[in-house]
Coordinates of C-alpha atoms and ligand atoms in Angstrom, one line a residue:
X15 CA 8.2 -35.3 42.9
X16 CA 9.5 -35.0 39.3
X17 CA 7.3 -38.0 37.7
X18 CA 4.3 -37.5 39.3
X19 CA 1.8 -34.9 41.3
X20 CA -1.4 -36.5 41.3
X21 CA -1.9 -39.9 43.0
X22 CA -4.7 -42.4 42.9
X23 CA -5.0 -44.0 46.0
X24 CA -6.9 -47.6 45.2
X25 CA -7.5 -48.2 48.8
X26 CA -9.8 -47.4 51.6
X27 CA -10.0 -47.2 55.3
X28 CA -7.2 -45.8 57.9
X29 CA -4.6 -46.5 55.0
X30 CA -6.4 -44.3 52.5
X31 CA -6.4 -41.7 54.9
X32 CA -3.0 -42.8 56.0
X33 CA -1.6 -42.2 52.4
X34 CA -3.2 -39.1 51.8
X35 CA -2.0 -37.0 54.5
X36 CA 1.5 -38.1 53.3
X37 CA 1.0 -36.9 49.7
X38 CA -0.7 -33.4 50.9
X39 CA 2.5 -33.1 52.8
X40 CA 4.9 -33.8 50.3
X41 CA 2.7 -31.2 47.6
X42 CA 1.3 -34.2 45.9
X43 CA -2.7 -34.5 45.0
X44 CA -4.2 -37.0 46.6
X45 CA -7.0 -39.0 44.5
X46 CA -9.5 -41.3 46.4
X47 CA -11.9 -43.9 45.4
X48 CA -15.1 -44.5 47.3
X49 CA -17.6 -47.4 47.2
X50 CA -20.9 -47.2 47.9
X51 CA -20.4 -48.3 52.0
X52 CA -17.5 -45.7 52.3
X53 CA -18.8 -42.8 50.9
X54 CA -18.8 -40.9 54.8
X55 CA -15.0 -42.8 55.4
X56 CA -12.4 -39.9 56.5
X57 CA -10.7 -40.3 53.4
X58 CA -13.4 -38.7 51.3
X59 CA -12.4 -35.8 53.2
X60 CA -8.3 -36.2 53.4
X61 CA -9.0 -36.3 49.5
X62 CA -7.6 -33.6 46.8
X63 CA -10.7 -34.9 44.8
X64 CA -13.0 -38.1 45.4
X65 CA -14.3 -40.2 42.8
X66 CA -17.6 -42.6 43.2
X67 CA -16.3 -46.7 42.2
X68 CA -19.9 -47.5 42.9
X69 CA -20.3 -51.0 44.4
X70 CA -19.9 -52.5 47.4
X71 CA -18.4 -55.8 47.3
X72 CA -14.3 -55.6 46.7
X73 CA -14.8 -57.6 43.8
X74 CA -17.2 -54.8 42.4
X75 CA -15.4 -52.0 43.5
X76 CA -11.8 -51.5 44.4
X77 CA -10.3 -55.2 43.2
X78 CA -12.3 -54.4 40.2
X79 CA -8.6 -53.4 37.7
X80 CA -10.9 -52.1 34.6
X81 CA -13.0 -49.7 36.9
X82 CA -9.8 -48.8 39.1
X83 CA -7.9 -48.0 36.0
X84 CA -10.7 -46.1 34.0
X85 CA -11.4 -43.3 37.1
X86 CA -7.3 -43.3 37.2
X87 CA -7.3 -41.9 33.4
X88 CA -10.5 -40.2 34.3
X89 CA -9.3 -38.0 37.4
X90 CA -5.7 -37.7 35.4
X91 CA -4.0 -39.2 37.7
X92 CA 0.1 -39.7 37.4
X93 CA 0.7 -42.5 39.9
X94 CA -1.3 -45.3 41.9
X95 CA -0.5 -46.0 45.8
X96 CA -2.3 -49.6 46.1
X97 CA -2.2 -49.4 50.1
X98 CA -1.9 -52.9 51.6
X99 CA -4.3 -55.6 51.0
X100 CA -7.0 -55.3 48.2
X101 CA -4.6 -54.9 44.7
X102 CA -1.0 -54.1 46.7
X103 CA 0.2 -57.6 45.9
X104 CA -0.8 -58.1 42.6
X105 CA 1.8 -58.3 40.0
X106 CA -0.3 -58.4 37.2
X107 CA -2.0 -55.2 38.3
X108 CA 1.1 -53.6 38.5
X109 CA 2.0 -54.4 34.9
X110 CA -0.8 -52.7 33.4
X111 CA -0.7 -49.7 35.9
X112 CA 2.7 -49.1 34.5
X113 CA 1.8 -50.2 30.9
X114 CA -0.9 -47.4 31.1
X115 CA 1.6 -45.2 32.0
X116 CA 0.8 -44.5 35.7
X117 CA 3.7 -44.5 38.0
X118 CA 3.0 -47.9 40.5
X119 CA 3.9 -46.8 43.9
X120 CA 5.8 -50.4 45.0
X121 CA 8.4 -52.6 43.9
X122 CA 8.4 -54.0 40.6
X123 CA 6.6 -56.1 39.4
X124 CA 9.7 -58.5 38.7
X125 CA 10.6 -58.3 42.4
X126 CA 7.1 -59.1 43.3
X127 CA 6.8 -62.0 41.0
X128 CA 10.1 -63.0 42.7
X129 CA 8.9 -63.9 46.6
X130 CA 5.3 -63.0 46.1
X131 CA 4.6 -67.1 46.5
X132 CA 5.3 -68.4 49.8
X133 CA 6.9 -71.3 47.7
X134 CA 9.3 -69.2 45.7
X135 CA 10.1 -67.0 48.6
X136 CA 11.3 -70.3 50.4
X137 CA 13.4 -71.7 47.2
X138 CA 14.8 -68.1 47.3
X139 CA 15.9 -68.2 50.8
X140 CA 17.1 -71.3 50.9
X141 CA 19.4 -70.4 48.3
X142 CA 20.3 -67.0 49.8
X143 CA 21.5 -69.8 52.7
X144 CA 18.4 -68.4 55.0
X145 CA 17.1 -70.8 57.7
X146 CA 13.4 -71.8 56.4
X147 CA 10.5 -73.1 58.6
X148 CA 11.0 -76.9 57.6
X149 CA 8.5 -78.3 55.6
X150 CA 8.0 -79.0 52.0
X151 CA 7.7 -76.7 49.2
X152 CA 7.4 -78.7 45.4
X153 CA 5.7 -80.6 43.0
X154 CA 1.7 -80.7 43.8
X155 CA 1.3 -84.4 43.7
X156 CA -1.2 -85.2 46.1
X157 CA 0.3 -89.0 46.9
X158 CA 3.8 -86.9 47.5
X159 CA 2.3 -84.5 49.6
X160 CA 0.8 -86.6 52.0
X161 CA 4.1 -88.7 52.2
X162 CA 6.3 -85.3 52.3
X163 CA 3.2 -84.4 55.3
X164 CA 4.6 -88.0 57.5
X165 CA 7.9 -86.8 57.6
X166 CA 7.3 -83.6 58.5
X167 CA 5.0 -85.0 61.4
X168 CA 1.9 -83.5 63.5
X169 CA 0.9 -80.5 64.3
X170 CA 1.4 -79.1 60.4
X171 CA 0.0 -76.3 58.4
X172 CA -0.9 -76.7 55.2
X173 CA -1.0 -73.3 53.9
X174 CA -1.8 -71.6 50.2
X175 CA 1.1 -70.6 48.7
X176 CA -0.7 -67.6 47.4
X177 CA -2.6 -66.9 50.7
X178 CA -2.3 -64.2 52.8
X179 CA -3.3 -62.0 55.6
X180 CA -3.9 -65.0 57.5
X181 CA -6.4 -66.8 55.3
X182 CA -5.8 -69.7 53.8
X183 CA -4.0 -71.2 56.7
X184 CA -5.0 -74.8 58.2
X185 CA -3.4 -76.8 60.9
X186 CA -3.1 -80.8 60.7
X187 CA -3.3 -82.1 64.1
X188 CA -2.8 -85.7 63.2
X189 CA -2.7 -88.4 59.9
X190 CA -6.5 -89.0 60.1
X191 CA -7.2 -85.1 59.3
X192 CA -5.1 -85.1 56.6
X193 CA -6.4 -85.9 53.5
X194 CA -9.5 -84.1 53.8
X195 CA -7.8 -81.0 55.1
X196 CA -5.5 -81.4 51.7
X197 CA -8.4 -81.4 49.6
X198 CA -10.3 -79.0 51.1
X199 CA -7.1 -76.6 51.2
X200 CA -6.8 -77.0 47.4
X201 CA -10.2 -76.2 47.0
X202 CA -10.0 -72.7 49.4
X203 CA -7.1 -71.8 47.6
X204 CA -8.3 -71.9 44.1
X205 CA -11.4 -70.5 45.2
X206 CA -9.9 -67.3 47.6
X207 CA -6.3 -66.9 45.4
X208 CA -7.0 -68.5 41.9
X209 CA -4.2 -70.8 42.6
X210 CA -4.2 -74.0 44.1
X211 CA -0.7 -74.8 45.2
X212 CA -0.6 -75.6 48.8
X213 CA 2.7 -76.0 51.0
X214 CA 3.4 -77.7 54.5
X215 CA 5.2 -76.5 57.6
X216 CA 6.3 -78.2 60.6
X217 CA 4.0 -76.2 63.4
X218 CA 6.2 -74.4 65.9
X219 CA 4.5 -74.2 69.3
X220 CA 6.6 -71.8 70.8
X221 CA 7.8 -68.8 68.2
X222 CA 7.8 -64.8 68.0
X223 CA 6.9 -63.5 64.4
X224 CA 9.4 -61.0 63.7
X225 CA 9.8 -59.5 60.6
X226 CA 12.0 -57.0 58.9
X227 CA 11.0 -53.8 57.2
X228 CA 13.7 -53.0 54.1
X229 CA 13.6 -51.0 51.3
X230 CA 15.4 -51.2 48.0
X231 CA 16.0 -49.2 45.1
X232 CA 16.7 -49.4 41.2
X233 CA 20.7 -49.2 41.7
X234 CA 20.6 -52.6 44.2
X235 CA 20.6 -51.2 47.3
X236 CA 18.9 -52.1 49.9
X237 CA 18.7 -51.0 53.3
X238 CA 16.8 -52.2 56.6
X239 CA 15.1 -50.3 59.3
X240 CA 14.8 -53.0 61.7
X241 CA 12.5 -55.4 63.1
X242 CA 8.9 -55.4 64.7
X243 CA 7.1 -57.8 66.6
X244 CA 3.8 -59.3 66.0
X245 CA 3.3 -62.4 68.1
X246 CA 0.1 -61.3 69.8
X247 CA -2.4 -62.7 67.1
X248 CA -5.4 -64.5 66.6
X249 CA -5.6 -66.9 64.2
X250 CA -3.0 -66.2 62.7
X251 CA -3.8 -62.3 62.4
X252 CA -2.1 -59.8 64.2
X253 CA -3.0 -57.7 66.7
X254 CA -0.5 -55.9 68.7
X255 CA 2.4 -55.0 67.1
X256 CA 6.1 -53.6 68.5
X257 CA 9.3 -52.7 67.8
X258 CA 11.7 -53.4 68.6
X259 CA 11.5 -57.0 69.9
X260 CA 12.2 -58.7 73.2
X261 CA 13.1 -61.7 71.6
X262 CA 16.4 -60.7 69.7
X263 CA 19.6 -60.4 71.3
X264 CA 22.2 -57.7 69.5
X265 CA 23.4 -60.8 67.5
X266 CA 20.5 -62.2 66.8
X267 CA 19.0 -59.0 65.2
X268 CA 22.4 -58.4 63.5
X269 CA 21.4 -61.9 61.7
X270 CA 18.0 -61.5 60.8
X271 CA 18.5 -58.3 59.4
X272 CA 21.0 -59.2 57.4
X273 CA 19.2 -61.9 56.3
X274 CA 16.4 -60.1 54.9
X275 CA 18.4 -57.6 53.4
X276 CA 20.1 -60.6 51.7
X277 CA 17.0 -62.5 50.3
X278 CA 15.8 -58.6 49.4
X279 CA 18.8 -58.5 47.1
X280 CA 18.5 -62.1 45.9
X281 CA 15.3 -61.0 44.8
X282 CA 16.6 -57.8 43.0
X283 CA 13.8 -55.9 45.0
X284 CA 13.0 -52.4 44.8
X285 CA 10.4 -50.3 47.7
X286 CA 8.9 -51.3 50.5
X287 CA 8.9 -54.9 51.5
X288 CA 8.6 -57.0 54.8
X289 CA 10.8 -60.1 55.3
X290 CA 8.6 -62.3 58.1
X291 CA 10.1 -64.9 60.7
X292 CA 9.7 -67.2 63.5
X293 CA 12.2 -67.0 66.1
X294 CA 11.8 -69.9 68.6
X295 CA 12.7 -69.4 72.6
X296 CA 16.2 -71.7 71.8
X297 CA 17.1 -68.9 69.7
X298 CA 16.7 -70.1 65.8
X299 CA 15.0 -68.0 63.1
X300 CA 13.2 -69.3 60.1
X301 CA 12.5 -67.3 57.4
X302 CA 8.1 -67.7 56.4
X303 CA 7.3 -65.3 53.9
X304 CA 7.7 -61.7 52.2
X305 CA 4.9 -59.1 51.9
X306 CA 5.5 -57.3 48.7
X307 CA 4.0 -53.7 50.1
X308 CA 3.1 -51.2 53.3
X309 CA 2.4 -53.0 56.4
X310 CA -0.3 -52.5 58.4
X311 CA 1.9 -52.3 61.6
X312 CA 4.1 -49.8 59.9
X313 CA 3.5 -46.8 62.3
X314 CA 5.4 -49.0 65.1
X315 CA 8.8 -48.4 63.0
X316 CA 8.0 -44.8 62.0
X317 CA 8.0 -44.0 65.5
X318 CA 10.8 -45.7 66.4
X319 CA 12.9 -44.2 63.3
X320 CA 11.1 -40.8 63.0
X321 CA 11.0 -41.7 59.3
X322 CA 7.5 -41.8 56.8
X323 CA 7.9 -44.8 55.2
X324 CA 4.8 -43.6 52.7
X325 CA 7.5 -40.6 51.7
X326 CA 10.2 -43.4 51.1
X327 CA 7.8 -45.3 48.9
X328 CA 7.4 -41.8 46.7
X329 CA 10.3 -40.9 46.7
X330 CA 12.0 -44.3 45.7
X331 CA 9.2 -45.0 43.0
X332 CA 9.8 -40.9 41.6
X333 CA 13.6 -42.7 40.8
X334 CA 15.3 -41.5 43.6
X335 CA 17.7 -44.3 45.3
X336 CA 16.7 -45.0 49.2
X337 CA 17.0 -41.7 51.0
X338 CA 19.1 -42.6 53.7
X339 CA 22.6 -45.1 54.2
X340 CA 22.0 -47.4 56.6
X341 CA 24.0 -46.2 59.5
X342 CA 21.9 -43.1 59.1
X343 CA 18.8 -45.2 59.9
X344 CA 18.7 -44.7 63.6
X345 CA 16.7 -46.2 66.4
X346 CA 15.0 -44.7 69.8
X347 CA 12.6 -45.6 72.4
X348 CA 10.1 -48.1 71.7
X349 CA 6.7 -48.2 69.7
X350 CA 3.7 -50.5 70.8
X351 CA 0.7 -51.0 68.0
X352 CA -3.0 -52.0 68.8
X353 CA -5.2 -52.9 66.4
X354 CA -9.0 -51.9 67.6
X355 CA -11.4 -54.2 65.6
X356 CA -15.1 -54.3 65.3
X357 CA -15.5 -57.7 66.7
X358 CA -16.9 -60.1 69.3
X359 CA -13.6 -61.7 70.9
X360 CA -16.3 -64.1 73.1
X361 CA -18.0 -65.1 69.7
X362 CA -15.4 -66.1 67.6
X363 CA -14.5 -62.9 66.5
X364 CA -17.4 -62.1 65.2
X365 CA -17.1 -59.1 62.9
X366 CA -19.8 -56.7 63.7
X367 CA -21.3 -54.4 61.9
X368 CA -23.8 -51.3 62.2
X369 CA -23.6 -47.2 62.5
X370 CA -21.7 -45.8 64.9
X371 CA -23.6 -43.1 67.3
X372 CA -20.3 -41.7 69.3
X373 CA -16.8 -42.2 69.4
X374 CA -13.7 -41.1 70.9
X375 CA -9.7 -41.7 70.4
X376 CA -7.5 -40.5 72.7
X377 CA -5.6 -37.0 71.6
X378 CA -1.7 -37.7 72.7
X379 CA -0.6 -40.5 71.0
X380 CA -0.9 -41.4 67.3
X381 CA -4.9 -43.1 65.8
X382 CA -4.7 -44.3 62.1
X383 CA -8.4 -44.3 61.5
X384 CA -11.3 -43.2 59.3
X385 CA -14.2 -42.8 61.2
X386 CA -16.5 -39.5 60.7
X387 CA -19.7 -39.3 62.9
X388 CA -21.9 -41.1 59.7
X389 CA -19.7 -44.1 59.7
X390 CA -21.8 -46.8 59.0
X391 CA -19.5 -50.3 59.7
X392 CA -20.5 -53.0 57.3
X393 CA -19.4 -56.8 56.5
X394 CA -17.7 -55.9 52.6
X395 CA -14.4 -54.9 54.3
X396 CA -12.3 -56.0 57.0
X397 CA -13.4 -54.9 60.5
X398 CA -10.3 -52.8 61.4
X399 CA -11.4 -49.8 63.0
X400 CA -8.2 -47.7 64.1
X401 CA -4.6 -48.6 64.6
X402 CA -3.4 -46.8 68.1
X403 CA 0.1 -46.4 68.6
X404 CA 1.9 -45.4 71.4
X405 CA 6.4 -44.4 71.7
X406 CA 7.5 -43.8 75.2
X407 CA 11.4 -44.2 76.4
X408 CA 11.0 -47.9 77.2
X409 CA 8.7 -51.1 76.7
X410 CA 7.2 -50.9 80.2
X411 CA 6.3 -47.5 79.2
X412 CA 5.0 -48.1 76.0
X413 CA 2.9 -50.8 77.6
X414 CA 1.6 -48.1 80.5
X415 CA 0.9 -45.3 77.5
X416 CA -1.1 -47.8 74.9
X417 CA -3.2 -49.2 78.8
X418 CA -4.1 -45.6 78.9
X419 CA -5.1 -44.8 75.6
X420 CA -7.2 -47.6 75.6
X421 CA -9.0 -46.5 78.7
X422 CA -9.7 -43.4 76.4
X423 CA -10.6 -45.2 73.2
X424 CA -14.7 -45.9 72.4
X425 CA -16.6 -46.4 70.0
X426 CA -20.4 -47.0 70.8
X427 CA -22.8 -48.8 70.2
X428 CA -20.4 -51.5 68.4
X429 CA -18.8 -54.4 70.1
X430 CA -14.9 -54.3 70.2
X431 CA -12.2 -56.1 70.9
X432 CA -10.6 -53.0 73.0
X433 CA -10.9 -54.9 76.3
X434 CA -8.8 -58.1 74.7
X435 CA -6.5 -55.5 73.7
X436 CA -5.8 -54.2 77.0
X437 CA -5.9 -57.7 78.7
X438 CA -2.9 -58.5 76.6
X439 CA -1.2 -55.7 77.6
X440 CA -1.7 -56.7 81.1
X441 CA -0.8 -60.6 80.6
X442 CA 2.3 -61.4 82.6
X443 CA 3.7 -63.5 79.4
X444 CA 3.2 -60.4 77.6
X445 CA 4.6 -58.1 79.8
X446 CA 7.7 -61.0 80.0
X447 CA 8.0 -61.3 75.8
X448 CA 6.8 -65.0 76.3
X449 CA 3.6 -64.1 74.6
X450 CA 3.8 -66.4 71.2
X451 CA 2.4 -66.8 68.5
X452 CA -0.6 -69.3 69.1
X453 CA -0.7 -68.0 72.7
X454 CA -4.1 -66.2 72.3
X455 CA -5.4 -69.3 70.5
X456 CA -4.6 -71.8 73.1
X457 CA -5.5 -70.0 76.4
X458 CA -8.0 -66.9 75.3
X459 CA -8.2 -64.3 77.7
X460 CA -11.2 -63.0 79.8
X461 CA -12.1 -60.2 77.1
X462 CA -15.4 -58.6 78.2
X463 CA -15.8 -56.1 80.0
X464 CA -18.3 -56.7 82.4
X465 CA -20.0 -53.1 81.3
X466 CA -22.7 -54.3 78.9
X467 CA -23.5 -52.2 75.9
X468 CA -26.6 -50.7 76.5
X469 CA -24.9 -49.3 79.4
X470 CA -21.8 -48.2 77.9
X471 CA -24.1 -46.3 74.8
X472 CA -26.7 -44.8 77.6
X473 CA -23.7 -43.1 79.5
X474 CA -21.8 -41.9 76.6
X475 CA -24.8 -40.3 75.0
X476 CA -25.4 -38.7 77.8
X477 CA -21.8 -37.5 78.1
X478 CA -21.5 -36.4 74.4
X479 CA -24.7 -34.7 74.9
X480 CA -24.1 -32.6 78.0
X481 CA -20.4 -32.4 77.0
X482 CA -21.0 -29.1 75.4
X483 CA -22.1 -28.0 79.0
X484 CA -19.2 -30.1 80.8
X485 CA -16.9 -29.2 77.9
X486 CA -15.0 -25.9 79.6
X487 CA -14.6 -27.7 82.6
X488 CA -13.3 -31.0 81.3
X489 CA -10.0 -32.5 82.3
X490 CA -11.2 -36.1 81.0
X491 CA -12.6 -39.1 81.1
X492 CA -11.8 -43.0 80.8
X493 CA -13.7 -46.6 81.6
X494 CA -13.5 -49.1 83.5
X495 CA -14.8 -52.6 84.0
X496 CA -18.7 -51.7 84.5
X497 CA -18.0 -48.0 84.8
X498 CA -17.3 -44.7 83.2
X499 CA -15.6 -41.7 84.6
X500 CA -15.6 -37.9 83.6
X501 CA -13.4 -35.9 85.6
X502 CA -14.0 -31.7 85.7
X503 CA -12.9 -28.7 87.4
X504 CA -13.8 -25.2 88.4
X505 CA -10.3 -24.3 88.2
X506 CA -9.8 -24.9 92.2
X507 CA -11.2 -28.1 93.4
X508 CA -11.6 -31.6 90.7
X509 CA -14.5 -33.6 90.8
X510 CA -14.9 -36.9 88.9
X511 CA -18.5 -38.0 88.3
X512 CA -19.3 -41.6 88.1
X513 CA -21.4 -43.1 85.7
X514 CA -21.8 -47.0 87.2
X515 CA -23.9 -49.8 86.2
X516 CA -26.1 -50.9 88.3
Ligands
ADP618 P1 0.1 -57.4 57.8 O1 0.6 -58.5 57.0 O2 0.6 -56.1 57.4 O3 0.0 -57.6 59.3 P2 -2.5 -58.4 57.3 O4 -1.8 -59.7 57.3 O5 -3.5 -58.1 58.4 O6 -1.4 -57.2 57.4 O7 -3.1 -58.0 55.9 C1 -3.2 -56.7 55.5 C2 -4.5 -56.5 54.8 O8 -4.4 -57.2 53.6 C3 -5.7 -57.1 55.5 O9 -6.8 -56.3 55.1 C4 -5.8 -58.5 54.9 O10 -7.1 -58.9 55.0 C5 -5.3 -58.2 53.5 N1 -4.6 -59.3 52.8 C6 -3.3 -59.5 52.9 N2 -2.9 -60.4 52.0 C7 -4.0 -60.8 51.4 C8 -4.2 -61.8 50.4 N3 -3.3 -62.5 49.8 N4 -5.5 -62.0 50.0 C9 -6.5 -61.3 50.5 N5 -6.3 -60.3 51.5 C10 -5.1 -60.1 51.9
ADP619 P1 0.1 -64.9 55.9 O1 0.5 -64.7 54.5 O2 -1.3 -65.2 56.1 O3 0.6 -63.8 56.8 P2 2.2 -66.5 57.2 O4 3.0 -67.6 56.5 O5 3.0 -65.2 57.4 O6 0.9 -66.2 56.3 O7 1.6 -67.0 58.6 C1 0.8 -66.2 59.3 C2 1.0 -66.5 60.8 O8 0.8 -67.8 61.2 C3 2.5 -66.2 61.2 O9 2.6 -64.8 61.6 C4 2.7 -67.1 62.4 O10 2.2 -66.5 63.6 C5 1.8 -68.3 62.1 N1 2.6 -69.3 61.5 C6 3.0 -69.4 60.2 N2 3.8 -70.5 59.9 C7 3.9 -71.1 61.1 C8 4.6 -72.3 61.5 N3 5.3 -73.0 60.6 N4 4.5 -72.6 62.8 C9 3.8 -71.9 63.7 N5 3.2 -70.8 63.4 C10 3.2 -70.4 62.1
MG620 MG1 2.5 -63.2 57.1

């Protein structure tokens, strides 16, 4: 890169490490910051040079600009990569990273003041002439938002214009709810986004959330490396992720790319950005919302392009315009995404939290992750553990690959929502492309295993303890419901010893 070599990464987590590896690739220096809780993460390791933020809580540690900015003059660093979540959508930010004199590793922080509200993203689009979810977008009045809420009619969201990653997201089920849920809407919002506008939207029952990855450059042009599909979410998070997606026809896609290439130059936008819709079973798209940075279900389209979209976003903020024309952007096979979560799927999601004694990803496909054997999980962060991804030739393979790497994925003794996972994978709808949106919400799937965890610790210990043993004669191992299996050889016959619960 001409502008910069050494790059502060103000992230954590699988997207620290994520970054990191991209940089060291590309002859950059990679700069991490630690808190307190992630001072054994992987990306203390990926790391050119590590510096201690101290702290624990985001707000005292990596959402904490003054501290963030003073190890970035500190370590000497030339740019900032904000990673997703945490300070990536922050304009303000942005402005003084630049102001400093750091290169900011994301669009401008014009273009991000230009969509970064779900409101002004909407206004945008509707004058792009982009289908919008209906609903009403305006003046905060609280006497014209309830009578804008009757015309729209029940089920509605009411969501915070600033929210984001699923928070700040409630649904109206009828005219009696709705006053309270206004006020106490207003009140999450200013608390969780320091701004209290709140919009509505009609609620779609049946929809796939598809969204389009584009990227943009200083000289206008934008380019789009197609969709992905995230229906499979719980409340309103995702969990699996594809691309491409069942639900488009050639046309269809043809439209909503276009689209979001057009509200991407509407909004003069430069780097990486991700234009969201709904897409109902009759065919219609509405345009929700723009996230102004990486996604988290990136991988899916690097896999599916062979591109690094964490290169793109270097090169394009070292001045470069976007690497490739758009019919050089070229698409094969298909990409499935499953997010592994330290959670309780039978107890609300429950996050859970505690050291982890063993675990293992499966070696042939691609894991974005950043556990080391001291990995101590705790409730500060999100409870995203690894992002497996799987590319085969078709869907159905895909779907085949990602069962299987599941099979081969543990981490002990936590709780996670891998069984879910692979339940989805096996869900008829699913396997159809009928899966929606609020699917998972309305009819939850049988998640547990029926292993219990005591079990499931008691064999793998014993496994990773005699593996050393078992190790030259290993072929592999997986689980199953209420059993483990390692499978060995002497080079003539294979055995496959059993560990059951009993
Ligand atoms: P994606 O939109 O890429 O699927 P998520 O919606 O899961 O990703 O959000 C990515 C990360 O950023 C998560 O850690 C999420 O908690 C966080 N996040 C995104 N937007 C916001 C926001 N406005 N406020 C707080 N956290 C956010
Ligand atoms: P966030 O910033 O939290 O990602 P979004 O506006 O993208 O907020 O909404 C999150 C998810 O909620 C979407 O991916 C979609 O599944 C669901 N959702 C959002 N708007 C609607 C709607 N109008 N009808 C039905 N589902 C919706
Ligand atoms: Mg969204």
């Amino acid at each position: 890169m001409k502008k910069f070599k050494r790059v502060l990464i103000a992230n954590r987590g699988e997207i620290a490490v994520r970054i990191a590896r991209t940089a060291t690739r590309l002859g950059l220096e990679p700069i991490i910051i630690y808190s307190d809780a992630d001072r054994y993460s992987l990306a203390v390791r990926e790391a050119k040079e590590a510096y201690r933020l101290g702290g624990n809580r985001v707000t005292e540690s990596y959402i904490d600009a003054d501290r963030v900015l003073a190890i970035a003059r500190e370590s000497k660093a030339d740019a900032i990569h904000p990673g997703y979540g945490l300070l990536s959508e922050n304009s303000a930010f942005a402005r003084r990273v630049i102001k400093e004199g750091f290169v900011w590793i994301g669009p401008s922080p014009d273009a991000m003041d230009a969509v970064a509200s779900k409101s002004k993203a909407k206004e945008l689009a509707i004058k792009a002439g982009i289908p919008v979810s209906p609903g009403f977008q305006g003046k905060q009045d609280p006497s014209l938002l309830a009578k804008e809420a009757l015309k729209i009619g029940f089920p509605l969201l009411i969501k915070a214009a600033a929210g984001g990653g699923g928070r700040g997201i409630r649904k109206v089920e009828s005219e009696s709810q709705l006053q309270s849920m206004l006020e106490a809407a207003r009140s999450e919002a200013v608390n969780s986004f320091g701004d209290g506008e709140l919009i509505l939207e009609k609620y779609i029952e049946e929809a796939n959330h598809v969204e389009v990855q584009i990227f943009g450059d200083e000289s206008g042009t934008v380019v789009h490396m197609g969709e992905r599909d995230c229906s499979v979410q719980r409340r309103h998070q995702k969990i699996i992720e594809e691309a491409p997606s069942s639900a488009l026809t050639p046309e269809l896609r043809e439209k909503i790319t276009s689209a979001a290439v057009s509200l991407a130059r509407a909004a003069k936008y430069t780097n990486a950005g991700t234009v969201e819709f709904l897409v109902t079973p009759k065919k219609e798209f509405y345009f929700l919302e723009m996230n102004t940075r990486l996604q988290v279900e990136h991988p899916v389209t690097e896999l599916v392009t062979g591109l690094d979209l964490v290169e793109w976003q270097f090169r394009i903020a070292d001045g470069e315009t976007v690497p490739l024309e758009q019919l050089k952007i070229s698409f094969k096979g298909h990409s499935i995404q499953a997010r592994l979560y330290a959670e309780d799927p039978d107890k609300s999601y429950q996050p859970q939290t505690g050291r982890i004694e063993h675990f293992e990803f499966p070696n042939e496909v691609r894991v974005d992750h950043f556990l080391t054997p001291s990995a101590v999980i705790t409730s500060f962060y999100d409870a995203m553990l690894a992002k497996i991804i799987v590319h085969a030739k078709d869907r159905g393979t895909a779907i085949k690959y990602l069962s299987k790497a599941l099979d081969r994925t543990l981490v002990v003794p936590l709780t996670t929502n891998r069984q879910l996972l692979t339940e989805v994978l096996l869900d008829q709808r699913f396997q159809a492309g009928t899966f929606y949106t609020r699917t998972l919400d309305q009819s939850p799937l049988k998640s547990t295993t029926d292993i219990s965890e005591a079990f499931e610790t008691a064999a793998l210990l014993f496994y990773s303890r005699s593996r050393e043993a078992i190790e030259p004669h290993l072929i592999g191992w997986s689980t199953r419901p209420a059993a483990i299996f390692v499978t060995v050889t002497d080079g003539k016959m294979k055995r496959t010893l059993t560990f059951e619960e009993s």
